[in-house]
Coordinates of N, CA, C and O in Angstrom, one line a residue:
X952 N -54.7 -114.8 -12.5 CA -55.5 -114.0 -11.6 C -54.9 -112.6 -11.4 O -55.6 -111.6 -11.4
X953 N -53.6 -112.6 -11.4 CA -52.8 -111.3 -11.3 C -53.1 -110.5 -12.5 O -53.2 -109.3 -12.4
X954 N -53.2 -111.2 -13.7 CA -53.5 -110.5 -14.9 C -54.9 -109.8 -14.9 O -55.1 -108.6 -15.3
X955 N -55.8 -110.5 -14.3 CA -57.2 -109.9 -14.1 C -57.1 -108.6 -13.2 O -57.8 -107.6 -13.5
X956 N -56.4 -108.8 -12.1 CA -56.3 -107.6 -11.2 C -55.6 -106.4 -11.9 O -56.0 -105.3 -11.7
X957 N -54.6 -106.8 -12.6 CA -53.9 -105.7 -13.4 C -54.8 -105.1 -14.4 O -54.8 -103.8 -14.5
X958 N -55.6 -105.9 -15.0 CA -56.5 -105.3 -16.1 C -57.6 -104.5 -15.4 O -58.0 -103.4 -15.8
X959 N -58.1 -105.0 -14.2 CA -59.1 -104.2 -13.5 C -58.5 -102.9 -13.0 O -59.2 -101.9 -13.0
X960 N -57.3 -102.9 -12.5 CA -56.6 -101.7 -12.1 C -56.5 -100.8 -13.2 O -56.6 -99.5 -13.1
X961 N -56.1 -101.3 -14.4 CA -55.9 -100.5 -15.6 C -57.2 -99.8 -16.0 O -57.3 -98.6 -16.4
X962 N -58.3 -100.6 -15.9 CA -59.7 -100.2 -16.3 C -60.1 -99.0 -15.3 O -60.6 -98.0 -15.7
X963 N -59.7 -99.3 -14.0 CA -60.1 -98.3 -13.0 C -59.4 -97.0 -13.2 O -59.9 -96.0 -13.1
X964 N -58.1 -97.1 -13.5 CA -57.3 -95.9 -13.8 C -57.8 -95.1 -15.1 O -57.9 -93.9 -15.1
X965 N -58.2 -95.9 -16.0 CA -58.8 -95.3 -17.2 C -60.1 -94.6 -16.9 O -60.4 -93.4 -17.4
X966 N -60.9 -95.2 -16.0 CA -62.2 -94.6 -15.6 C -62.0 -93.3 -14.9 O -62.7 -92.4 -15.1
X967 N -60.9 -93.3 -14.0 CA -60.6 -92.2 -13.2 C -60.2 -91.0 -14.2 O -60.6 -89.9 -14.0
X968 N -59.3 -91.4 -15.2 CA -58.9 -90.4 -16.2 C -60.1 -89.8 -17.0 O -60.1 -88.6 -17.2
X969 N -61.0 -90.7 -17.3 CA -62.2 -90.3 -18.1 C -63.0 -89.3 -17.1 O -63.4 -88.3 -17.7
X970 N -63.2 -89.6 -15.9 CA -63.9 -88.8 -15.0 C -63.2 -87.5 -14.8 O -63.9 -86.4 -14.8
X971 N -62.0 -87.5 -14.6 CA -61.1 -86.3 -14.4 C -61.2 -85.4 -15.7 O -61.4 -84.1 -15.7
X972 N -61.2 -86.1 -16.8 CA -61.2 -85.3 -18.2 C -62.6 -84.7 -18.3 O -62.8 -83.6 -18.7
X973 N -63.7 -85.4 -17.9 CA -65.0 -84.9 -18.0 C -65.2 -83.7 -17.0 O -65.8 -82.8 -17.4
X974 N -64.6 -83.8 -15.8 CA -64.6 -82.7 -14.9 C -63.9 -81.5 -15.4 O -64.4 -80.4 -15.3
X975 N -62.8 -81.7 -16.1 CA -62.1 -80.6 -16.7 C -63.0 -80.0 -17.8 O -63.0 -78.7 -17.9
X976 N -63.6 -80.8 -18.6 CA -64.3 -80.2 -19.7 C -65.5 -79.5 -19.1 O -66.0 -78.5 -19.6
X977 N -66.1 -80.0 -18.1 CA -67.3 -79.4 -17.5 C -66.9 -78.0 -17.0 O -67.6 -77.0 -17.2
X978 N -65.6 -77.9 -16.4 CA -65.2 -76.6 -15.9 C -65.0 -75.7 -17.1 O -65.3 -74.4 -16.9
X979 N -64.3 -76.2 -18.1 CA -64.0 -75.3 -19.3 C -65.4 -74.8 -19.9 O -65.5 -73.7 -20.3
X980 N -66.4 -75.7 -20.0 CA -67.7 -75.3 -20.5 C -68.4 -74.3 -19.7 O -68.9 -73.3 -20.2
X981 N -68.2 -74.5 -18.4 CA -68.9 -73.6 -17.5 C -68.2 -72.1 -17.6 O -68.9 -71.2 -17.6
X982 N -66.9 -72.2 -17.7 CA -66.2 -70.9 -17.9 C -66.6 -70.2 -19.2 O -66.8 -69.0 -19.3
X983 N -66.6 -71.0 -20.3 CA -67.0 -70.5 -21.6 C -68.4 -69.9 -21.5 O -68.7 -68.9 -22.1
X984 N -69.4 -70.7 -20.8 CA -70.7 -70.2 -20.7 C -70.8 -68.8 -19.9 O -71.5 -67.9 -20.3
X985 N -69.9 -68.7 -18.9 CA -69.9 -67.6 -18.1 C -69.4 -66.4 -18.9 O -69.9 -65.2 -18.9
X986 N -68.4 -66.7 -19.7 CA -67.8 -65.6 -20.6 C -68.8 -65.2 -21.6 O -69.1 -64.0 -21.9
X987 N -69.6 -66.2 -22.3 CA -70.6 -65.8 -23.2 C -71.7 -65.0 -22.6 O -72.2 -64.1 -23.3
X988 N -72.1 -65.4 -21.4 CA -73.2 -64.7 -20.7 C -72.7 -63.2 -20.4 O -73.6 -62.4 -20.6
X989 N -71.5 -63.0 -19.9 CA -71.0 -61.6 -19.8 C -71.0 -60.9 -21.0 O -71.4 -59.7 -21.1
X990 N -70.5 -61.5 -22.1 CA -70.5 -60.8 -23.4 C -71.9 -60.5 -23.8 O -72.2 -59.4 -24.3
X991 N -72.8 -61.4 -23.7 CA -74.2 -61.2 -24.0 C -74.8 -60.0 -23.2 O -75.5 -59.1 -23.8
X992 N -74.5 -60.1 -21.9 CA -75.1 -59.0 -21.0 C -74.5 -57.6 -21.4 O -75.3 -56.6 -21.3
X993 N -73.2 -57.6 -21.7 CA -72.6 -56.4 -22.1 C -73.3 -55.9 -23.4 O -73.5 -54.7 -23.6
X994 N -73.5 -56.8 -24.4 CA -74.1 -56.4 -25.7 C -75.5 -55.9 -25.4 O -75.9 -54.9 -26.0
X995 N -76.3 -56.6 -24.6 CA -77.6 -56.1 -24.3 C -77.6 -54.7 -23.6 O -78.4 -53.8 -24.0
X996 N -76.8 -54.5 -22.7 CA -76.6 -53.3 -22.0 C -76.2 -52.1 -23.1 O -76.8 -51.1 -23.0
X997 N -75.3 -52.5 -23.9 CA -75.0 -51.5 -25.0 C -76.1 -51.1 -25.9 O -76.4 -49.9 -26.2
X998 N -76.9 -52.2 -26.2 CA -78.1 -52.0 -27.1 C -79.1 -51.2 -26.3 O -79.8 -50.2 -27.0
X999 N -79.4 -51.5 -25.1 CA -80.3 -50.7 -24.2 C -79.9 -49.2 -24.2 O -80.7 -48.2 -24.3
X1000 N -78.5 -49.0 -23.9 CA -78.0 -47.7 -23.8 C -78.2 -46.9 -25.1 O -78.5 -45.7 -25.1
X1001 N -77.9 -47.5 -26.1 CA -78.1 -46.9 -27.5 C -79.5 -46.5 -27.7 O -79.8 -45.5 -28.2
X1002 N -80.5 -47.5 -27.4 CA -81.9 -47.2 -27.5 C -82.3 -46.1 -26.7 O -83.1 -45.2 -27.1
X1003 N -81.9 -46.1 -25.4 CA -82.2 -45.0 -24.5 C -81.7 -43.6 -25.0 O -82.4 -42.6 -24.8
X1004 N -80.5 -43.6 -25.5 CA -79.9 -42.4 -26.1 C -80.7 -41.9 -27.2 O -81.0 -40.7 -27.4
X1005 N -81.1 -42.8 -28.1 CA -82.0 -42.4 -29.2 C -83.3 -41.8 -28.8 O -83.7 -40.8 -29.3
X1006 N -83.9 -42.5 -27.8 CA -85.1 -41.9 -27.2 C -85.0 -40.5 -26.5 O -85.7 -39.6 -26.8
X1007 N -83.8 -40.4 -25.9 CA -83.5 -39.1 -25.2 C -83.3 -38.0 -26.2 O -83.8 -36.9 -26.1
X1008 N -82.6 -38.4 -27.4 CA -82.3 -37.4 -28.4 C -83.7 -37.0 -29.0 O -83.9 -35.8 -29.4
X1009 N -84.5 -37.9 -29.3 CA -85.9 -37.6 -29.8 C -86.7 -36.7 -29.0 O -87.3 -35.7 -29.4
X1010 N -86.7 -37.0 -27.6 CA -87.3 -36.2 -26.7 C -86.8 -34.8 -26.7 O -87.6 -33.8 -26.5
X1011 N -85.4 -34.7 -26.7 CA -84.8 -33.4 -26.7 C -85.2 -32.5 -27.9 O -85.5 -31.4 -27.9
X1012 N -85.3 -33.2 -29.1 CA -85.7 -32.6 -30.3 C -87.2 -32.1 -30.2 O -87.4 -31.0 -30.6
X1013 N -88.0 -33.0 -29.7 CA -89.4 -32.6 -29.5 C -89.6 -31.4 -28.5 O -90.3 -30.5 -28.8
X1014 N -88.8 -31.5 -27.5 CA -88.8 -30.4 -26.5 C -88.3 -29.0 -27.2 O -88.9 -28.0 -27.0
X1015 N -87.3 -29.1 -28.0 CA -86.8 -27.9 -28.6 C -87.8 -27.4 -29.7 O -88.0 -26.2 -29.7
X1016 N -88.5 -28.3 -30.3 CA -89.5 -27.9 -31.3 C -90.7 -27.2 -30.5 O -91.2 -26.1 -31.0
X1017 N -91.0 -27.7 -29.4 CA -92.2 -27.2 -28.6 C -91.7 -25.8 -28.1 O -92.5 -24.8 -28.1
X1018 N -90.5 -25.7 -27.6 CA -90.0 -24.3 -27.2 C -90.0 -23.4 -28.3 O -90.4 -22.2 -28.0
X1019 N -89.6 -23.8 -29.5 CA -89.6 -22.8 -30.6 C -91.0 -22.4 -30.9 O -91.2 -21.2 -31.1
X1020 N -91.9 -23.3 -30.9 CA -93.3 -23.0 -31.1 C -93.9 -22.0 -30.0 O -94.6 -21.0 -30.3
X1021 N -93.6 -22.3 -28.7 CA -93.9 -21.4 -27.7 C -93.3 -20.0 -27.8 O -94.0 -19.0 -27.5
X1022 N -92.0 -19.9 -28.2 CA -91.4 -18.7 -28.3 C -92.0 -17.9 -29.5 O -92.3 -16.7 -29.3
X1023 N -92.4 -18.6 -30.5 CA -93.0 -17.9 -31.6 C -94.4 -17.4 -31.3 O -94.8 -16.3 -31.6
X1024 N -95.2 -18.3 -30.6 CA -96.5 -17.8 -30.1 C -96.3 -16.7 -29.0 O -97.2 -15.7 -29.1
X1025 N -95.4 -16.7 -28.2 CA -95.2 -15.6 -27.3 C -94.7 -14.3 -28.0 O -95.3 -13.3 -27.7
X1026 N -93.9 -14.4 -29.0 CA -93.5 -13.2 -29.7 C -94.7 -12.6 -30.5 O -95.0 -11.4 -30.5
X1027 N -95.5 -13.5 -31.1 CA -96.8 -13.1 -31.7 C -97.7 -12.4 -30.8 O -98.3 -11.3 -31.1
X1028 N -97.9 -13.0 -29.6 CA -98.8 -12.4 -28.6 C -98.2 -11.0 -28.1 O -99.0 -10.0 -28.0
X1029 N -96.9 -10.9 -28.0 CA -96.3 -9.6 -27.6 C -96.5 -8.6 -28.7 O -96.9 -7.4 -28.5
X1030 N -96.3 -9.0 -29.9 CA -96.6 -8.1 -31.1 C -98.1 -7.6 -31.1 O -98.3 -6.4 -31.3
X1031 N -98.9 -8.5 -30.9 CA -100.4 -8.2 -31.0 C -100.7 -7.2 -29.8 O -101.4 -6.3 -29.9
X1032 N -100.1 -7.5 -28.6 CA -100.4 -6.6 -27.5 C -99.8 -5.2 -27.7 O -100.5 -4.1 -27.4
X1033 N -98.5 -5.2 -28.3 CA -98.0 -3.9 -28.7 C -98.8 -3.1 -29.6 O -99.0 -1.9 -29.5
X1034 N -99.2 -3.8 -30.7 CA -100.1 -3.2 -31.6 C -101.4 -2.6 -31.1 O -101.8 -1.5 -31.4
X1035 N -102.0 -3.5 -30.2 CA -103.2 -3.0 -29.5 C -103.0 -1.8 -28.6 O -103.8 -0.9 -28.6
X1036 N -101.9 -1.9 -28.0 CA -101.5 -0.8 -27.1 C -101.2 0.5 -27.9 O -101.8 1.6 -27.6
X1037 N -100.5 0.4 -29.1 CA -100.2 1.6 -29.9 C -101.6 2.1 -30.4 O -101.7 3.3 -30.6
X1038 N -102.4 1.3 -30.9 CA -103.7 1.7 -31.4 C -104.7 2.3 -30.4 O -105.4 3.3 -30.7
X1039 N -104.6 1.9 -29.2 CA -105.7 2.2 -28.2 C -105.1 3.0 -27.0 O -106.0 3.4 -26.2
X1040 N -103.9 3.2 -26.8 CA -103.4 3.8 -25.5 C -103.9 5.1 -25.3 O -104.2 5.6 -24.2
X1041 N -104.0 6.0 -26.4 CA -104.6 7.4 -26.2 C -106.1 7.3 -25.7 O -106.4 7.9 -24.8
X1042 N -106.8 6.4 -26.3 CA -108.2 6.2 -26.0 C -108.3 5.8 -24.5 O -109.2 6.2 -23.8
X1043 N -107.5 4.7 -24.2 CA -107.6 4.2 -22.8 C -107.2 5.3 -21.7 O -107.8 5.4 -20.7
X1044 N -106.1 6.1 -22.1 CA -105.7 7.2 -21.2 C -106.8 8.1 -21.0 O -107.1 8.6 -19.9
X1045 N -107.5 8.5 -22.1 CA -108.6 9.4 -22.0 C -109.8 8.8 -21.1 O -110.3 9.6 -20.3
X1046 N -110.1 7.6 -21.4 CA -111.1 6.9 -20.6 C -110.8 6.9 -19.2 O -111.7 7.2 -18.2
X1047 N -109.6 6.6 -18.8 CA -109.1 6.6 -17.4 C -109.1 8.0 -16.8 O -109.6 8.1 -15.7
X1048 N -108.7 8.9 -17.5 CA -108.8 10.2 -17.0 C -110.3 10.6 -16.8 O -110.6 11.3 -15.7
X1049 N -111.2 10.4 -17.7 CA -112.6 10.6 -17.5 C -113.1 10.0 -16.3 O -113.8 10.6 -15.5
X1050 N -112.7 8.8 -16.0 CA -113.2 8.0 -14.9 C -112.7 8.7 -13.6 O -113.4 8.8 -12.6
X1051 N -111.4 9.1 -13.6 CA -110.8 9.7 -12.5 C -111.5 11.1 -12.2 O -111.7 11.5 -11.0
X1052 N -111.7 11.9 -13.2 CA -112.3 13.1 -13.1 C -113.8 13.1 -12.7 O -114.3 13.8 -11.9
X1053 N -114.4 12.2 -13.4 CA -115.8 12.1 -13.2 C -116.2 11.4 -11.9 O -117.3 11.5 -11.4
X1054 N -115.2 10.8 -11.3 CA -115.6 10.0 -10.1 C -115.6 10.9 -8.9 O -115.7 11.8 -8.4

């Protein structure tokens, strides 16, 4: 009978060791999962940041191109206005003088 009790005690101790081992493995797996999750989150954040930077660079490039186009159009408009003024300023001055005198 004492042998049976000793064997049962031994079995119970083994069961406790197995449970403790399982609990330790559970903690280790949870820690590993947490580390992998943090690593994944950091990787995703880096990828998002790189993508956002790429989009920002593209938008800045488009903005610069639009500004160059606008500056060129503005310069062309100024040139046309100057040419028109050079061509017509004497005529306009005479017309204005006529209006002032005739009025």
